[in-house]
Amino acid sequence: MSFDELPATGTIRRAPTGTIERTAPILRVEPLELLRRVPYGRLATSMRALPFLTVARHIVCDGRILLRMHSGFGHHEACDGSVVAYGADNFNDAASGDGGDLWSVQFTGPAEIVHPCPEQERLFGGAPVSVNGEPFAPAYLRVDPHFVTEHTLNF
């Protein structure tokens, strides 16, 4: 069986001849569903020509990612109208030793400052009291994911 003749469904295994064959269905979770499993991730873009990462709380609404971050650093303003990257993972689960698979997802797309409705604000849950000693002041961004990357580590 050549690579082009592989069935559309199933897991992959190496055959003795070095070709790849599918043997059972793949149970795959969509990246947006994975993102719903963890509350925080990292937002990446540049500010004054320098790259930066910042932590953000996220929710998924209507196929888009809404982010809540501290407004005191101005990161939300640097991202407004720009293409950003946002990533999250369950790597902290490795510390718990539950033996599950690890994953990371990254989304790239345009970001814009938004004002969430009260229902969306409730979905974010409680906010931090302070950030680096300053009172937390929320700012919100919406990221429309255009490019999605997912990586898994199976154990």
Short mmCIF file of N, CA and C in Angstrom, two decimals:
data_model
loop_
_atom_site.label_atom_id
_atom_site.label_comp_id
_atom_site.label_asym_id
_atom_site.label_seq_id
_atom_site.Cartn_x
_atom_site.Cartn_y
_atom_site.Cartn_z
N MET A 1 0.85 -1.17 0.00
CA MET A 1 0.00 0.00 0.00
C MET A 1 0.89 1.23 0.00
N SER A 2 0.67 2.14 -0.91
CA SER A 2 1.46 3.36 -0.94
C SER A 2 0.86 4.40 -0.01
N PHE A 3 1.61 5.43 0.26
CA PHE A 3 1.14 6.50 1.14
C PHE A 3 -0.12 7.14 0.58
N ASP A 4 -0.22 7.28 -0.75
CA ASP A 4 -1.38 7.90 -1.38
C ASP A 4 -2.64 7.05 -1.27
N GLU A 5 -2.49 5.78 -0.98
CA GLU A 5 -3.63 4.88 -0.90
C GLU A 5 -4.13 4.67 0.51
N LEU A 6 -3.63 5.43 1.48
CA LEU A 6 -4.04 5.23 2.86
C LEU A 6 -5.52 5.50 3.04
N PRO A 7 -6.19 4.70 3.85
CA PRO A 7 -7.60 4.96 4.15
C PRO A 7 -7.74 6.30 4.86
N ALA A 8 -8.93 6.87 4.80
CA ALA A 8 -9.16 8.20 5.37
C ALA A 8 -9.23 8.19 6.89
N THR A 9 -9.57 7.07 7.51
CA THR A 9 -9.69 7.03 8.96
C THR A 9 -8.75 5.99 9.53
N GLY A 10 -8.44 6.14 10.83
CA GLY A 10 -7.65 5.13 11.51
C GLY A 10 -6.33 5.65 12.03
N THR A 11 -5.71 4.87 12.90
CA THR A 11 -4.40 5.23 13.42
C THR A 11 -3.34 4.77 12.45
N ILE A 12 -2.14 5.19 12.68
CA ILE A 12 -1.05 4.89 11.75
C ILE A 12 -0.06 3.94 12.43
N ARG A 13 0.39 2.95 11.69
CA ARG A 13 1.47 2.08 12.17
C ARG A 13 2.40 1.82 11.01
N ARG A 14 3.64 1.52 11.32
CA ARG A 14 4.63 1.22 10.29
C ARG A 14 4.54 -0.26 9.93
N ALA A 15 4.42 -0.53 8.67
CA ALA A 15 4.41 -1.91 8.18
C ALA A 15 5.86 -2.35 8.02
N PRO A 16 6.10 -3.67 7.96
CA PRO A 16 7.48 -4.17 7.84
C PRO A 16 8.22 -3.60 6.64
N THR A 17 7.53 -3.23 5.59
CA THR A 17 8.19 -2.72 4.40
C THR A 17 8.53 -1.24 4.51
N GLY A 18 8.16 -0.61 5.62
CA GLY A 18 8.44 0.81 5.79
C GLY A 18 7.31 1.71 5.36
N THR A 19 6.23 1.12 4.84
CA THR A 19 5.07 1.94 4.49
C THR A 19 4.22 2.16 5.73
N ILE A 20 3.25 3.04 5.61
CA ILE A 20 2.39 3.37 6.75
C ILE A 20 1.00 2.81 6.48
N GLU A 21 0.42 2.14 7.48
CA GLU A 21 -0.94 1.62 7.36
C GLU A 21 -1.77 2.09 8.54
N ARG A 22 -3.05 2.32 8.31
CA ARG A 22 -3.97 2.70 9.38
C ARG A 22 -4.63 1.44 9.91
N THR A 23 -4.76 1.34 11.24
CA THR A 23 -5.30 0.12 11.83
C THR A 23 -6.52 0.35 12.70
N ALA A 24 -6.75 1.54 13.24
CA ALA A 24 -7.90 1.79 14.11
C ALA A 24 -8.24 3.28 14.04
N PRO A 25 -9.45 3.65 14.42
CA PRO A 25 -9.84 5.06 14.34
C PRO A 25 -9.00 5.95 15.25
N ILE A 26 -8.75 7.16 14.78
CA ILE A 26 -8.06 8.16 15.59
C ILE A 26 -9.12 8.96 16.33
N LEU A 27 -8.98 9.06 17.64
CA LEU A 27 -9.89 9.88 18.44
C LEU A 27 -9.21 11.23 18.64
N ARG A 28 -9.63 12.21 17.87
CA ARG A 28 -8.97 13.51 17.88
C ARG A 28 -9.90 14.57 18.43
N VAL A 29 -9.37 15.41 19.30
CA VAL A 29 -10.12 16.53 19.85
C VAL A 29 -9.68 17.77 19.08
N GLU A 30 -10.63 18.58 18.68
CA GLU A 30 -10.32 19.81 17.96
C GLU A 30 -9.53 20.77 18.84
N PRO A 31 -8.63 21.55 18.24
CA PRO A 31 -7.80 22.48 19.03
C PRO A 31 -8.60 23.46 19.90
N LEU A 32 -9.71 23.98 19.40
CA LEU A 32 -10.50 24.89 20.23
C LEU A 32 -11.07 24.18 21.45
N GLU A 33 -11.41 22.91 21.30
CA GLU A 33 -11.90 22.14 22.45
C GLU A 33 -10.78 21.91 23.46
N LEU A 34 -9.57 21.68 22.98
CA LEU A 34 -8.44 21.54 23.89
C LEU A 34 -8.24 22.84 24.68
N LEU A 35 -8.36 23.96 24.00
CA LEU A 35 -8.17 25.25 24.64
C LEU A 35 -9.17 25.46 25.78
N ARG A 36 -10.36 24.91 25.65
CA ARG A 36 -11.38 25.04 26.70
C ARG A 36 -10.98 24.30 27.98
N ARG A 37 -10.01 23.41 27.89
CA ARG A 37 -9.63 22.60 29.05
C ARG A 37 -8.68 23.29 30.02
N VAL A 38 -8.09 24.40 29.61
CA VAL A 38 -7.17 25.14 30.48
C VAL A 38 -7.58 26.61 30.49
N PRO A 39 -7.37 27.31 31.60
CA PRO A 39 -7.85 28.70 31.68
C PRO A 39 -6.88 29.76 31.17
N TYR A 40 -5.60 29.49 31.17
CA TYR A 40 -4.60 30.51 30.83
C TYR A 40 -3.69 30.06 29.70
N GLY A 41 -3.17 31.05 28.99
CA GLY A 41 -2.19 30.79 27.94
C GLY A 41 -1.26 31.99 27.82
N ARG A 42 -0.52 32.04 26.69
CA ARG A 42 0.45 33.10 26.48
C ARG A 42 0.18 33.79 25.15
N LEU A 43 0.17 35.10 25.20
CA LEU A 43 -0.03 35.94 24.02
C LEU A 43 1.32 36.45 23.57
N ALA A 44 1.60 36.36 22.27
CA ALA A 44 2.89 36.81 21.74
C ALA A 44 2.67 37.79 20.60
N THR A 45 3.43 38.86 20.62
CA THR A 45 3.46 39.84 19.53
C THR A 45 4.72 40.69 19.73
N SER A 46 4.77 41.82 19.11
CA SER A 46 5.92 42.71 19.33
C SER A 46 5.42 44.07 19.79
N MET A 47 6.27 44.74 20.52
CA MET A 47 5.95 46.06 21.06
C MET A 47 7.22 46.90 20.92
N ARG A 48 7.12 47.98 20.17
CA ARG A 48 8.27 48.84 19.89
C ARG A 48 9.42 48.00 19.31
N ALA A 49 9.07 47.16 18.34
CA ALA A 49 10.01 46.33 17.58
C ALA A 49 10.66 45.20 18.39
N LEU A 50 10.19 44.98 19.62
CA LEU A 50 10.73 43.88 20.42
C LEU A 50 9.63 42.86 20.70
N PRO A 51 9.95 41.58 20.58
CA PRO A 51 8.94 40.56 20.87
C PRO A 51 8.65 40.49 22.36
N PHE A 52 7.42 40.13 22.69
CA PHE A 52 7.08 39.90 24.10
C PHE A 52 6.01 38.83 24.22
N LEU A 53 5.99 38.21 25.38
CA LEU A 53 4.97 37.24 25.78
C LEU A 53 4.29 37.76 27.03
N THR A 54 3.00 37.57 27.11
CA THR A 54 2.28 37.92 28.32
C THR A 54 1.22 36.87 28.59
N VAL A 55 0.91 36.69 29.84
CA VAL A 55 -0.10 35.71 30.22
C VAL A 55 -1.48 36.32 30.04
N ALA A 56 -2.45 35.49 29.66
CA ALA A 56 -3.82 35.96 29.50
C ALA A 56 -4.78 34.83 29.87
N ARG A 57 -5.91 35.22 30.38
CA ARG A 57 -7.02 34.29 30.63
C ARG A 57 -7.82 34.24 29.34
N HIS A 58 -8.31 33.07 28.96
CA HIS A 58 -9.05 32.97 27.70
C HIS A 58 -10.36 32.22 27.87
N ILE A 59 -11.28 32.53 26.97
CA ILE A 59 -12.49 31.74 26.78
C ILE A 59 -12.68 31.61 25.27
N VAL A 60 -13.44 30.61 24.86
CA VAL A 60 -13.73 30.40 23.44
C VAL A 60 -15.21 30.71 23.23
N CYS A 61 -15.48 31.63 22.31
CA CYS A 61 -16.85 32.03 21.98
C CYS A 61 -16.99 32.14 20.47
N ASP A 62 -17.95 31.40 19.91
CA ASP A 62 -18.25 31.48 18.48
C ASP A 62 -17.02 31.28 17.60
N GLY A 63 -16.16 30.34 17.97
CA GLY A 63 -14.99 30.04 17.16
C GLY A 63 -13.88 31.05 17.27
N ARG A 64 -14.00 32.00 18.17
CA ARG A 64 -12.95 33.00 18.40
C ARG A 64 -12.48 32.89 19.83
N ILE A 65 -11.30 33.44 20.06
CA ILE A 65 -10.70 33.40 21.39
C ILE A 65 -10.80 34.79 22.00
N LEU A 66 -11.43 34.88 23.17
CA LEU A 66 -11.48 36.14 23.90
C LEU A 66 -10.45 36.07 25.01
N LEU A 67 -9.65 37.11 25.12
CA LEU A 67 -8.57 37.16 26.11
C LEU A 67 -8.84 38.27 27.11
N ARG A 68 -8.51 37.99 28.37
CA ARG A 68 -8.53 39.01 29.42
C ARG A 68 -7.12 39.13 29.95
N MET A 69 -6.64 40.36 29.99
CA MET A 69 -5.29 40.61 30.50
C MET A 69 -5.29 41.92 31.28
N HIS A 70 -4.20 42.20 31.93
CA HIS A 70 -4.04 43.44 32.69
C HIS A 70 -3.80 44.60 31.71
N SER A 71 -4.56 45.66 31.86
CA SER A 71 -4.42 46.80 30.95
C SER A 71 -3.25 47.71 31.32
N GLY A 72 -2.72 47.56 32.52
CA GLY A 72 -1.68 48.47 32.99
C GLY A 72 -0.38 48.44 32.22
N PHE A 73 -0.11 47.38 31.49
CA PHE A 73 1.14 47.29 30.72
C PHE A 73 0.99 47.78 29.29
N GLY A 74 -0.25 47.97 28.83
CA GLY A 74 -0.48 48.43 27.47
C GLY A 74 -0.35 47.36 26.41
N HIS A 75 -0.25 46.10 26.82
CA HIS A 75 -0.09 45.02 25.84
C HIS A 75 -1.29 44.93 24.90
N HIS A 76 -2.48 45.15 25.43
CA HIS A 76 -3.67 45.06 24.60
C HIS A 76 -3.65 46.12 23.50
N GLU A 77 -3.12 47.29 23.79
CA GLU A 77 -3.02 48.34 22.78
C GLU A 77 -2.00 47.99 21.70
N ALA A 78 -0.91 47.34 22.10
CA ALA A 78 0.10 46.92 21.12
C ALA A 78 -0.46 45.84 20.19
N CYS A 79 -1.40 45.05 20.67
CA CYS A 79 -1.97 43.96 19.88
C CYS A 79 -3.13 44.40 19.00
N ASP A 80 -3.79 45.46 19.36
CA ASP A 80 -5.00 45.89 18.65
C ASP A 80 -4.69 46.16 17.17
N GLY A 81 -5.36 45.42 16.29
CA GLY A 81 -5.17 45.57 14.86
C GLY A 81 -3.98 44.83 14.30
N SER A 82 -3.25 44.12 15.13
CA SER A 82 -2.07 43.37 14.68
C SER A 82 -2.36 41.87 14.64
N VAL A 83 -1.52 41.15 13.92
CA VAL A 83 -1.56 39.70 13.97
C VAL A 83 -0.76 39.26 15.18
N VAL A 84 -1.37 38.40 15.98
CA VAL A 84 -0.73 37.92 17.21
C VAL A 84 -0.71 36.40 17.19
N ALA A 85 0.02 35.83 18.12
CA ALA A 85 0.00 34.39 18.35
C ALA A 85 -0.47 34.17 19.78
N TYR A 86 -1.28 33.15 19.97
CA TYR A 86 -1.74 32.79 21.31
C TYR A 86 -1.60 31.29 21.45
N GLY A 87 -1.04 30.86 22.56
CA GLY A 87 -0.84 29.44 22.78
C GLY A 87 -1.19 29.04 24.19
N ALA A 88 -1.62 27.81 24.33
CA ALA A 88 -1.91 27.25 25.65
C ALA A 88 -1.58 25.76 25.60
N ASP A 89 -1.40 25.17 26.77
CA ASP A 89 -1.05 23.76 26.84
C ASP A 89 -1.49 23.19 28.17
N ASN A 90 -1.37 21.90 28.30
CA ASN A 90 -1.66 21.24 29.58
C ASN A 90 -0.39 20.68 30.21
N PHE A 91 0.74 21.31 29.97
CA PHE A 91 2.01 20.81 30.46
C PHE A 91 2.07 20.74 31.98
N ASN A 92 1.30 21.54 32.68
CA ASN A 92 1.27 21.45 34.14
C ASN A 92 0.71 20.11 34.61
N ASP A 93 -0.05 19.44 33.74
CA ASP A 93 -0.58 18.13 34.10
C ASP A 93 0.54 17.11 34.28
N ALA A 94 1.69 17.34 33.65
CA ALA A 94 2.82 16.42 33.80
C ALA A 94 3.27 16.37 35.25
N ALA A 95 3.19 17.50 35.94
CA ALA A 95 3.59 17.54 37.35
C ALA A 95 2.66 16.72 38.22
N SER A 96 1.39 16.58 37.81
CA SER A 96 0.44 15.82 38.61
C SER A 96 0.65 14.32 38.49
N GLY A 97 1.36 13.89 37.44
CA GLY A 97 1.66 12.48 37.28
C GLY A 97 0.45 11.63 36.94
N ASP A 98 -0.57 12.22 36.30
CA ASP A 98 -1.77 11.44 36.00
C ASP A 98 -1.58 10.50 34.81
N GLY A 99 -0.44 10.61 34.11
CA GLY A 99 -0.14 9.69 33.03
C GLY A 99 -0.85 9.99 31.73
N GLY A 100 -1.56 11.09 31.65
CA GLY A 100 -2.29 11.43 30.43
C GLY A 100 -1.38 12.03 29.36
N ASP A 101 -1.93 12.17 28.17
CA ASP A 101 -1.19 12.77 27.07
C ASP A 101 -1.08 14.28 27.28
N LEU A 102 0.00 14.85 26.76
CA LEU A 102 0.20 16.29 26.84
C LEU A 102 -0.05 16.90 25.47
N TRP A 103 -0.50 18.13 25.44
CA TRP A 103 -0.78 18.80 24.18
C TRP A 103 -0.48 20.29 24.30
N SER A 104 -0.28 20.91 23.16
CA SER A 104 -0.18 22.37 23.09
C SER A 104 -0.85 22.80 21.80
N VAL A 105 -1.51 23.94 21.84
CA VAL A 105 -2.13 24.52 20.66
C VAL A 105 -1.67 25.96 20.52
N GLN A 106 -1.49 26.39 19.29
CA GLN A 106 -1.11 27.76 19.00
C GLN A 106 -2.03 28.28 17.90
N PHE A 107 -2.47 29.51 18.07
CA PHE A 107 -3.33 30.15 17.10
C PHE A 107 -2.68 31.44 16.66
N THR A 108 -2.77 31.75 15.39
CA THR A 108 -2.27 33.01 14.87
C THR A 108 -3.41 33.69 14.13
N GLY A 109 -3.58 34.98 14.39
CA GLY A 109 -4.63 35.72 13.70
C GLY A 109 -4.70 37.15 14.19
N PRO A 110 -5.57 37.94 13.58
CA PRO A 110 -5.69 39.34 13.96
C PRO A 110 -6.39 39.49 15.31
N ALA A 111 -5.97 40.50 16.05
CA ALA A 111 -6.54 40.79 17.36
C ALA A 111 -7.16 42.18 17.36
N GLU A 112 -8.23 42.31 18.13
CA GLU A 112 -8.82 43.63 18.29
C GLU A 112 -9.36 43.78 19.70
N ILE A 113 -9.30 44.99 20.21
CA ILE A 113 -9.84 45.29 21.52
C ILE A 113 -11.37 45.17 21.45
N VAL A 114 -11.94 44.50 22.43
CA VAL A 114 -13.40 44.33 22.49
C VAL A 114 -13.88 44.61 23.91
N HIS A 115 -15.19 44.72 24.03
CA HIS A 115 -15.83 44.87 25.34
C HIS A 115 -16.83 43.73 25.47
N PRO A 116 -16.51 42.73 26.28
CA PRO A 116 -17.37 41.54 26.35
C PRO A 116 -18.72 41.87 26.99
N CYS A 117 -19.71 41.07 26.62
CA CYS A 117 -21.02 41.20 27.25
C CYS A 117 -20.94 40.62 28.67
N PRO A 118 -21.92 40.91 29.51
CA PRO A 118 -21.88 40.39 30.90
C PRO A 118 -21.75 38.87 30.98
N GLU A 119 -22.40 38.15 30.07
CA GLU A 119 -22.29 36.68 30.09
C GLU A 119 -20.86 36.23 29.83
N GLN A 120 -20.18 36.87 28.89
CA GLN A 120 -18.79 36.52 28.60
C GLN A 120 -17.89 36.88 29.78
N GLU A 121 -18.13 38.01 30.42
CA GLU A 121 -17.34 38.38 31.61
C GLU A 121 -17.48 37.32 32.70
N ARG A 122 -18.69 36.78 32.88
CA ARG A 122 -18.90 35.72 33.88
C ARG A 122 -18.12 34.47 33.52
N LEU A 123 -18.03 34.16 32.22
CA LEU A 123 -17.29 32.96 31.80
C LEU A 123 -15.80 33.05 32.15
N PHE A 124 -15.27 34.26 32.20
CA PHE A 124 -13.86 34.42 32.57
C PHE A 124 -13.62 34.05 34.03
N GLY A 125 -14.62 34.14 34.87
CA GLY A 125 -14.45 33.83 36.28
C GLY A 125 -13.75 34.97 37.01
N GLY A 126 -13.31 34.68 38.21
CA GLY A 126 -12.66 35.68 39.05
C GLY A 126 -11.37 36.20 38.45
N ALA A 127 -11.15 37.49 38.67
CA ALA A 127 -9.94 38.14 38.16
C ALA A 127 -8.88 38.20 39.26
N PRO A 128 -7.62 38.30 38.88
CA PRO A 128 -6.58 38.49 39.89
C PRO A 128 -6.82 39.80 40.66
N VAL A 129 -6.35 39.84 41.88
CA VAL A 129 -6.47 41.06 42.68
C VAL A 129 -5.44 42.08 42.22
N SER A 130 -4.22 41.61 41.95
CA SER A 130 -3.17 42.54 41.55
C SER A 130 -2.22 41.87 40.57
N VAL A 131 -1.49 42.72 39.85
CA VAL A 131 -0.46 42.28 38.91
C VAL A 131 0.80 43.08 39.23
N ASN A 132 1.84 42.40 39.64
CA ASN A 132 3.10 43.06 40.02
C ASN A 132 2.85 44.19 41.01
N GLY A 133 1.93 43.97 41.94
CA GLY A 133 1.65 44.95 42.97
C GLY A 133 0.64 46.02 42.58
N GLU A 134 0.25 46.10 41.32
CA GLU A 134 -0.76 47.06 40.87
C GLU A 134 -2.13 46.40 40.92
N PRO A 135 -3.19 47.17 41.21
CA PRO A 135 -4.53 46.58 41.12
C PRO A 135 -4.81 46.11 39.69
N PHE A 136 -5.41 44.95 39.56
CA PHE A 136 -5.73 44.40 38.24
C PHE A 136 -6.81 45.24 37.58
N ALA A 137 -6.56 45.66 36.36
CA ALA A 137 -7.53 46.40 35.55
C ALA A 137 -7.67 45.62 34.24
N PRO A 138 -8.83 45.04 33.97
CA PRO A 138 -8.96 44.17 32.80
C PRO A 138 -8.99 44.92 31.47
N ALA A 139 -8.42 44.28 30.48
CA ALA A 139 -8.53 44.69 29.08
C ALA A 139 -8.85 43.41 28.31
N TYR A 140 -9.61 43.53 27.25
CA TYR A 140 -10.07 42.37 26.52
C TYR A 140 -9.69 42.47 25.05
N LEU A 141 -9.26 41.34 24.50
CA LEU A 141 -8.94 41.22 23.08
C LEU A 141 -9.70 40.04 22.50
N ARG A 142 -10.05 40.15 21.24
CA ARG A 142 -10.61 39.01 20.51
C ARG A 142 -9.62 38.63 19.43
N VAL A 143 -9.28 37.35 19.36
CA VAL A 143 -8.38 36.83 18.34
C VAL A 143 -9.20 35.92 17.42
N ASP A 144 -9.14 36.20 16.14
CA ASP A 144 -9.81 35.40 15.13
C ASP A 144 -8.77 34.43 14.57
N PRO A 145 -8.80 33.15 14.99
CA PRO A 145 -7.73 32.23 14.59
C PRO A 145 -7.77 31.90 13.10
N HIS A 146 -6.69 32.24 12.39
CA HIS A 146 -6.56 31.93 10.98
C HIS A 146 -5.64 30.73 10.74
N PHE A 147 -4.65 30.57 11.58
CA PHE A 147 -3.69 29.48 11.45
C PHE A 147 -3.60 28.78 12.79
N VAL A 148 -3.77 27.47 12.80
CA VAL A 148 -3.80 26.69 14.05
C VAL A 148 -2.76 25.59 13.97
N THR A 149 -1.98 25.45 15.04
CA THR A 149 -1.00 24.37 15.16
C THR A 149 -1.29 23.63 16.46
N GLU A 150 -1.24 22.31 16.39
CA GLU A 150 -1.47 21.48 17.55
C GLU A 150 -0.36 20.43 17.62
N HIS A 151 0.18 20.23 18.83
CA HIS A 151 1.19 19.21 19.05
C HIS A 151 0.74 18.36 20.23
N THR A 152 0.96 17.05 20.14
CA THR A 152 0.64 16.16 21.26
C THR A 152 1.84 15.30 21.60
N LEU A 153 1.95 14.99 22.86
CA LEU A 153 2.94 14.05 23.37
C LEU A 153 2.16 12.90 23.99
N ASN A 154 2.22 11.74 23.36
CA ASN A 154 1.46 10.59 23.83
C ASN A 154 2.32 9.72 24.73
N PHE A 155 1.77 9.31 25.86
CA PHE A 155 2.48 8.45 26.81
C PHE A 155 1.78 7.13 26.94
#
